[in-house]
mmCIF file with all atom_site columns, C-alpha atoms in Angstrom:
data_model
loop_
_atom_site.group_PDB
_atom_site.id
_atom_site.type_symbol
_atom_site.label_atom_id
_atom_site.label_alt_id
_atom_site.label_comp_id
_atom_site.label_asym_id
_atom_site.label_entity_id
_atom_site.label_seq_id
_atom_site.pdbx_PDB_ins_code
_atom_site.Cartn_x
_atom_site.Cartn_y
_atom_site.Cartn_z
_atom_site.occupancy
_atom_site.B_iso_or_equiv
_atom_site.pdbx_formal_charge
_atom_site.auth_seq_id
_atom_site.auth_comp_id
_atom_site.auth_asym_id
_atom_site.auth_atom_id
_atom_site.pdbx_PDB_model_num
ATOM 1   C CA . UNK A 1 1   ? -5.664  0.541   -43.395 1.00 42.00 ? 1   UNK A CA 1
ATOM 2   C CA . UNK A 1 2   ? -9.006  -0.616  -44.698 1.00 49.00 ? 2   UNK A CA 1
ATOM 3   C CA . UNK A 1 3   ? -7.615  -3.548  -46.641 1.00 53.00 ? 3   UNK A CA 1
ATOM 4   C CA . UNK A 1 4   ? -5.153  -4.664  -43.969 1.00 53.00 ? 4   UNK A CA 1
ATOM 5   C CA . UNK A 1 5   ? -2.142  -4.177  -46.204 1.00 59.00 ? 5   UNK A CA 1
ATOM 6   C CA . UNK A 1 6   ? -0.382  -1.791  -43.814 1.00 51.00 ? 6   UNK A CA 1
ATOM 7   C CA . UNK A 1 7   ? 1.778   -3.458  -41.148 1.00 55.00 ? 7   UNK A CA 1
ATOM 8   C CA . UNK A 1 8   ? 1.332   -1.207  -38.111 1.00 50.00 ? 8   UNK A CA 1
ATOM 9   C CA . UNK A 1 9   ? 3.629   -3.339  -35.902 1.00 54.00 ? 9   UNK A CA 1
ATOM 10  C CA . UNK A 1 10  ? 6.618   -2.453  -38.104 1.00 55.00 ? 10  UNK A CA 1
ATOM 11  C CA . UNK A 1 11  ? 5.829   1.237   -37.642 1.00 50.00 ? 11  UNK A CA 1
ATOM 12  C CA . UNK A 1 12  ? 5.438   0.769   -33.903 1.00 53.00 ? 12  UNK A CA 1
ATOM 13  C CA . UNK A 1 13  ? 8.832   -0.921  -33.550 1.00 55.00 ? 13  UNK A CA 1
ATOM 14  C CA . UNK A 1 14  ? 10.485  1.914   -35.461 1.00 55.00 ? 14  UNK A CA 1
ATOM 15  C CA . UNK A 1 15  ? 8.794   4.559   -33.302 1.00 51.00 ? 15  UNK A CA 1
ATOM 16  C CA . UNK A 1 16  ? 9.834   2.783   -30.108 1.00 50.00 ? 16  UNK A CA 1
ATOM 17  C CA . UNK A 1 17  ? 13.436  2.625   -31.280 1.00 54.00 ? 17  UNK A CA 1
ATOM 18  C CA . UNK A 1 18  ? 13.513  6.287   -32.306 1.00 52.00 ? 18  UNK A CA 1
ATOM 19  C CA . UNK A 1 19  ? 12.021  7.509   -29.034 1.00 51.00 ? 19  UNK A CA 1
ATOM 20  C CA . UNK A 1 20  ? 13.985  5.204   -26.741 1.00 51.00 ? 20  UNK A CA 1
ATOM 21  C CA . UNK A 1 21  ? 10.765  4.000   -25.151 1.00 49.00 ? 21  UNK A CA 1
ATOM 22  C CA . UNK A 1 22  ? 11.767  0.370   -25.526 1.00 51.00 ? 22  UNK A CA 1
ATOM 23  C CA . UNK A 1 23  ? 14.503  0.750   -22.937 1.00 51.00 ? 23  UNK A CA 1
ATOM 24  C CA . UNK A 1 24  ? 12.030  2.064   -20.406 1.00 50.00 ? 24  UNK A CA 1
ATOM 25  C CA . UNK A 1 25  ? 9.387   -0.550  -21.208 1.00 53.00 ? 25  UNK A CA 1
ATOM 26  C CA . UNK A 1 26  ? 11.799  -3.484  -21.045 1.00 51.00 ? 26  UNK A CA 1
ATOM 27  C CA . UNK A 1 27  ? 13.846  -2.390  -18.043 1.00 56.00 ? 27  UNK A CA 1
ATOM 28  C CA . UNK A 1 28  ? 12.925  -4.422  -14.930 1.00 62.00 ? 28  UNK A CA 1
ATOM 29  C CA . UNK A 1 29  ? 11.723  -2.644  -11.835 1.00 67.00 ? 29  UNK A CA 1
ATOM 30  C CA . UNK A 1 30  ? 14.418  -1.725  -9.381  1.00 80.00 ? 30  UNK A CA 1
ATOM 31  C CA . UNK A 1 31  ? 14.367  -3.253  -5.928  1.00 82.00 ? 31  UNK A CA 1
ATOM 32  C CA . UNK A 1 32  ? 13.535  0.131   -4.460  1.00 84.00 ? 32  UNK A CA 1
ATOM 33  C CA . UNK A 1 33  ? 10.500  0.629   -6.718  1.00 85.00 ? 33  UNK A CA 1
ATOM 34  C CA . UNK A 1 34  ? 9.317   -2.910  -5.954  1.00 86.00 ? 34  UNK A CA 1
ATOM 35  C CA . UNK A 1 35  ? 9.422   -2.223  -2.210  1.00 89.00 ? 35  UNK A CA 1
ATOM 36  C CA . UNK A 1 36  ? 7.661   1.112   -2.691  1.00 90.00 ? 36  UNK A CA 1
ATOM 37  C CA . UNK A 1 37  ? 4.905   -0.547  -4.708  1.00 89.00 ? 37  UNK A CA 1
ATOM 38  C CA . UNK A 1 38  ? 4.479   -3.230  -2.051  1.00 91.00 ? 38  UNK A CA 1
ATOM 39  C CA . UNK A 1 39  ? 4.350   -0.627  0.748   1.00 94.00 ? 39  UNK A CA 1
ATOM 40  C CA . UNK A 1 40  ? 1.729   1.377   -1.144  1.00 93.00 ? 40  UNK A CA 1
ATOM 41  C CA . UNK A 1 41  ? -0.414  -1.724  -1.663  1.00 93.00 ? 41  UNK A CA 1
ATOM 42  C CA . UNK A 1 42  ? -0.273  -2.611  2.031   1.00 94.00 ? 42  UNK A CA 1
ATOM 43  C CA . UNK A 1 43  ? -0.986  0.965   3.062   1.00 96.00 ? 43  UNK A CA 1
ATOM 44  C CA . UNK A 1 44  ? -4.002  1.002   0.743   1.00 95.00 ? 44  UNK A CA 1
ATOM 45  C CA . UNK A 1 45  ? -5.340  -2.252  2.163   1.00 95.00 ? 45  UNK A CA 1
ATOM 46  C CA . UNK A 1 46  ? -4.929  -1.031  5.744   1.00 96.00 ? 46  UNK A CA 1
ATOM 47  C CA . UNK A 1 47  ? -6.621  2.276   4.877   1.00 96.00 ? 47  UNK A CA 1
ATOM 48  C CA . UNK A 1 48  ? -9.531  0.332   3.336   1.00 95.00 ? 48  UNK A CA 1
ATOM 49  C CA . UNK A 1 49  ? -9.751  -1.681  6.525   1.00 95.00 ? 49  UNK A CA 1
ATOM 50  C CA . UNK A 1 50  ? -9.947  1.543   8.574   1.00 96.00 ? 50  UNK A CA 1
ATOM 51  C CA . UNK A 1 51  ? -12.692 2.843   6.279   1.00 95.00 ? 51  UNK A CA 1
ATOM 52  C CA . UNK A 1 52  ? -14.920 -0.048  7.361   1.00 94.00 ? 52  UNK A CA 1
ATOM 53  C CA . UNK A 1 53  ? -15.341 1.762   10.680  1.00 94.00 ? 53  UNK A CA 1
ATOM 54  C CA . UNK A 1 54  ? -18.324 4.147   10.536  1.00 93.00 ? 54  UNK A CA 1
ATOM 55  C CA . UNK A 1 55  ? -16.563 6.802   12.656  1.00 92.00 ? 55  UNK A CA 1
ATOM 56  C CA . UNK A 1 56  ? -13.610 7.150   10.262  1.00 94.00 ? 56  UNK A CA 1
ATOM 57  C CA . UNK A 1 57  ? -13.673 10.029  7.776   1.00 93.00 ? 57  UNK A CA 1
ATOM 58  C CA . UNK A 1 58  ? -10.020 9.732   6.647   1.00 94.00 ? 58  UNK A CA 1
ATOM 59  C CA . UNK A 1 59  ? -7.139  7.326   7.158   1.00 96.00 ? 59  UNK A CA 1
ATOM 60  C CA . UNK A 1 60  ? -3.424  7.845   6.595   1.00 96.00 ? 60  UNK A CA 1
ATOM 61  C CA . UNK A 1 61  ? -1.164  4.791   6.816   1.00 96.00 ? 61  UNK A CA 1
ATOM 62  C CA . UNK A 1 62  ? 2.594   4.347   6.980   1.00 96.00 ? 62  UNK A CA 1
ATOM 63  C CA . UNK A 1 63  ? 4.062   0.831   6.897   1.00 96.00 ? 63  UNK A CA 1
ATOM 64  C CA . UNK A 1 64  ? 7.580   -0.368  7.721   1.00 95.00 ? 64  UNK A CA 1
ATOM 65  C CA . UNK A 1 65  ? 8.616   -3.727  6.298   1.00 93.00 ? 65  UNK A CA 1
ATOM 66  C CA . UNK A 1 66  ? 11.189  -6.399  7.138   1.00 93.00 ? 66  UNK A CA 1
ATOM 67  C CA . UNK A 1 67  ? 13.596  -6.168  4.208   1.00 91.00 ? 67  UNK A CA 1
ATOM 68  C CA . UNK A 1 68  ? 16.242  -8.646  5.363   1.00 92.00 ? 68  UNK A CA 1
ATOM 69  C CA . UNK A 1 69  ? 15.930  -11.640 3.043   1.00 89.00 ? 69  UNK A CA 1
ATOM 70  C CA . UNK A 1 70  ? 17.312  -14.043 5.657   1.00 92.00 ? 70  UNK A CA 1
ATOM 71  C CA . UNK A 1 71  ? 14.651  -13.076 8.203   1.00 91.00 ? 71  UNK A CA 1
ATOM 72  C CA . UNK A 1 72  ? 11.760  -15.493 8.767   1.00 91.00 ? 72  UNK A CA 1
ATOM 73  C CA . UNK A 1 73  ? 9.502   -12.403 8.653   1.00 89.00 ? 73  UNK A CA 1
ATOM 74  C CA . UNK A 1 74  ? 10.830  -11.191 5.288   1.00 91.00 ? 74  UNK A CA 1
ATOM 75  C CA . UNK A 1 75  ? 8.424   -8.717  3.608   1.00 91.00 ? 75  UNK A CA 1
ATOM 76  C CA . UNK A 1 76  ? 6.054   -8.681  6.594   1.00 92.00 ? 76  UNK A CA 1
ATOM 77  C CA . UNK A 1 77  ? 5.116   -5.378  8.207   1.00 94.00 ? 77  UNK A CA 1
ATOM 78  C CA . UNK A 1 78  ? 7.252   -4.571  11.238  1.00 95.00 ? 78  UNK A CA 1
ATOM 79  C CA . UNK A 1 79  ? 5.387   -1.399  12.194  1.00 96.00 ? 79  UNK A CA 1
ATOM 80  C CA . UNK A 1 80  ? 2.128   0.267   11.179  1.00 97.00 ? 80  UNK A CA 1
ATOM 81  C CA . UNK A 1 81  ? 1.312   3.909   11.900  1.00 97.00 ? 81  UNK A CA 1
ATOM 82  C CA . UNK A 1 82  ? -2.384  4.572   11.394  1.00 96.00 ? 82  UNK A CA 1
ATOM 83  C CA . UNK A 1 83  ? -3.592  8.155   11.655  1.00 96.00 ? 83  UNK A CA 1
ATOM 84  C CA . UNK A 1 84  ? -7.365  8.464   11.621  1.00 94.00 ? 84  UNK A CA 1
ATOM 85  C CA . UNK A 1 85  ? -9.648  11.430  11.225  1.00 93.00 ? 85  UNK A CA 1
ATOM 86  C CA . UNK A 1 86  ? -12.960 10.696  12.892  1.00 91.00 ? 86  UNK A CA 1
ATOM 87  C CA . UNK A 1 87  ? -16.386 12.285  13.077  1.00 89.00 ? 87  UNK A CA 1
ATOM 88  C CA . UNK A 1 88  ? -16.850 15.096  15.571  1.00 86.00 ? 88  UNK A CA 1
ATOM 89  C CA . UNK A 1 89  ? -19.123 14.805  18.568  1.00 80.00 ? 89  UNK A CA 1
ATOM 90  C CA . UNK A 1 90  ? -18.575 11.115  19.265  1.00 77.00 ? 90  UNK A CA 1
ATOM 91  C CA . UNK A 1 91  ? -17.719 9.981   22.794  1.00 77.00 ? 91  UNK A CA 1
ATOM 92  C CA . UNK A 1 92  ? -14.094 9.047   23.408  1.00 77.00 ? 92  UNK A CA 1
ATOM 93  C CA . UNK A 1 93  ? -15.210 5.598   24.571  1.00 84.00 ? 93  UNK A CA 1
ATOM 94  C CA . UNK A 1 94  ? -16.456 4.937   21.031  1.00 86.00 ? 94  UNK A CA 1
ATOM 95  C CA . UNK A 1 95  ? -13.019 5.954   19.718  1.00 85.00 ? 95  UNK A CA 1
ATOM 96  C CA . UNK A 1 96  ? -11.366 3.572   22.155  1.00 89.00 ? 96  UNK A CA 1
ATOM 97  C CA . UNK A 1 97  ? -13.585 0.672   21.074  1.00 92.00 ? 97  UNK A CA 1
ATOM 98  C CA . UNK A 1 98  ? -12.914 1.429   17.420  1.00 93.00 ? 98  UNK A CA 1
ATOM 99  C CA . UNK A 1 99  ? -9.149  1.571   17.966  1.00 93.00 ? 99  UNK A CA 1
ATOM 100 C CA . UNK A 1 100 ? -9.235  -1.720  19.863  1.00 94.00 ? 100 UNK A CA 1
ATOM 101 C CA . UNK A 1 101 ? -11.126 -3.394  16.998  1.00 95.00 ? 101 UNK A CA 1
ATOM 102 C CA . UNK A 1 102 ? -8.699  -2.052  14.395  1.00 95.00 ? 102 UNK A CA 1
ATOM 103 C CA . UNK A 1 103 ? -5.696  -3.006  16.498  1.00 95.00 ? 103 UNK A CA 1
ATOM 104 C CA . UNK A 1 104 ? -7.020  -6.566  16.823  1.00 95.00 ? 104 UNK A CA 1
ATOM 105 C CA . UNK A 1 105 ? -7.687  -6.940  13.104  1.00 95.00 ? 105 UNK A CA 1
ATOM 106 C CA . UNK A 1 106 ? -4.241  -5.559  12.193  1.00 95.00 ? 106 UNK A CA 1
ATOM 107 C CA . UNK A 1 107 ? -2.538  -7.827  14.713  1.00 95.00 ? 107 UNK A CA 1
ATOM 108 C CA . UNK A 1 108 ? -4.348  -10.908 13.400  1.00 95.00 ? 108 UNK A CA 1
ATOM 109 C CA . UNK A 1 109 ? -4.149  -10.161 9.695   1.00 93.00 ? 109 UNK A CA 1
ATOM 110 C CA . UNK A 1 110 ? -0.512  -9.018  9.608   1.00 92.00 ? 110 UNK A CA 1
ATOM 111 C CA . UNK A 1 111 ? 0.850   -10.971 12.577  1.00 91.00 ? 111 UNK A CA 1
ATOM 112 C CA . UNK A 1 112 ? 1.863   -7.787  14.414  1.00 92.00 ? 112 UNK A CA 1
ATOM 113 C CA . UNK A 1 113 ? 2.542   -7.371  18.092  1.00 91.00 ? 113 UNK A CA 1
ATOM 114 C CA . UNK A 1 114 ? 0.554   -4.630  19.848  1.00 89.00 ? 114 UNK A CA 1
ATOM 115 C CA . UNK A 1 115 ? 3.772   -2.608  20.211  1.00 93.00 ? 115 UNK A CA 1
ATOM 116 C CA . UNK A 1 116 ? 4.173   -2.587  16.418  1.00 95.00 ? 116 UNK A CA 1
ATOM 117 C CA . UNK A 1 117 ? 0.869   -0.750  15.889  1.00 96.00 ? 117 UNK A CA 1
ATOM 118 C CA . UNK A 1 118 ? 0.669   2.966   16.527  1.00 96.00 ? 118 UNK A CA 1
ATOM 119 C CA . UNK A 1 119 ? -2.678  4.692   16.157  1.00 95.00 ? 119 UNK A CA 1
ATOM 120 C CA . UNK A 1 120 ? -3.476  8.379   16.292  1.00 92.00 ? 120 UNK A CA 1
ATOM 121 C CA . UNK A 1 121 ? -6.851  10.092  16.170  1.00 89.00 ? 121 UNK A CA 1
ATOM 122 C CA . UNK A 1 122 ? -7.285  13.610  14.850  1.00 83.00 ? 122 UNK A CA 1
#
């Protein structure tokens, strides 16, 4: 190892072949796992957006996507369910203002109709 005479890559290739890891590493992602990854990324981004509101203590997001390749809205969100946990003791008018702001940002950023956004407050 110290003199560089040992070829570690040859050992690595042999270990990968013996363990069958190469098949897993080289296998492309399935369509289902690709969609799941994309949904999780969008849900994370929407949750981060909700966290910008000072009243929010937790955000849970579920996204539905247009999966029909022929659709002009392919891969765009078709519905967003945003469940928020908010601080106690705040007037309901403040909740309403916050929900209106979030609804507007979601509609603009993801080109969603108001009917496609469902928000719940816990």
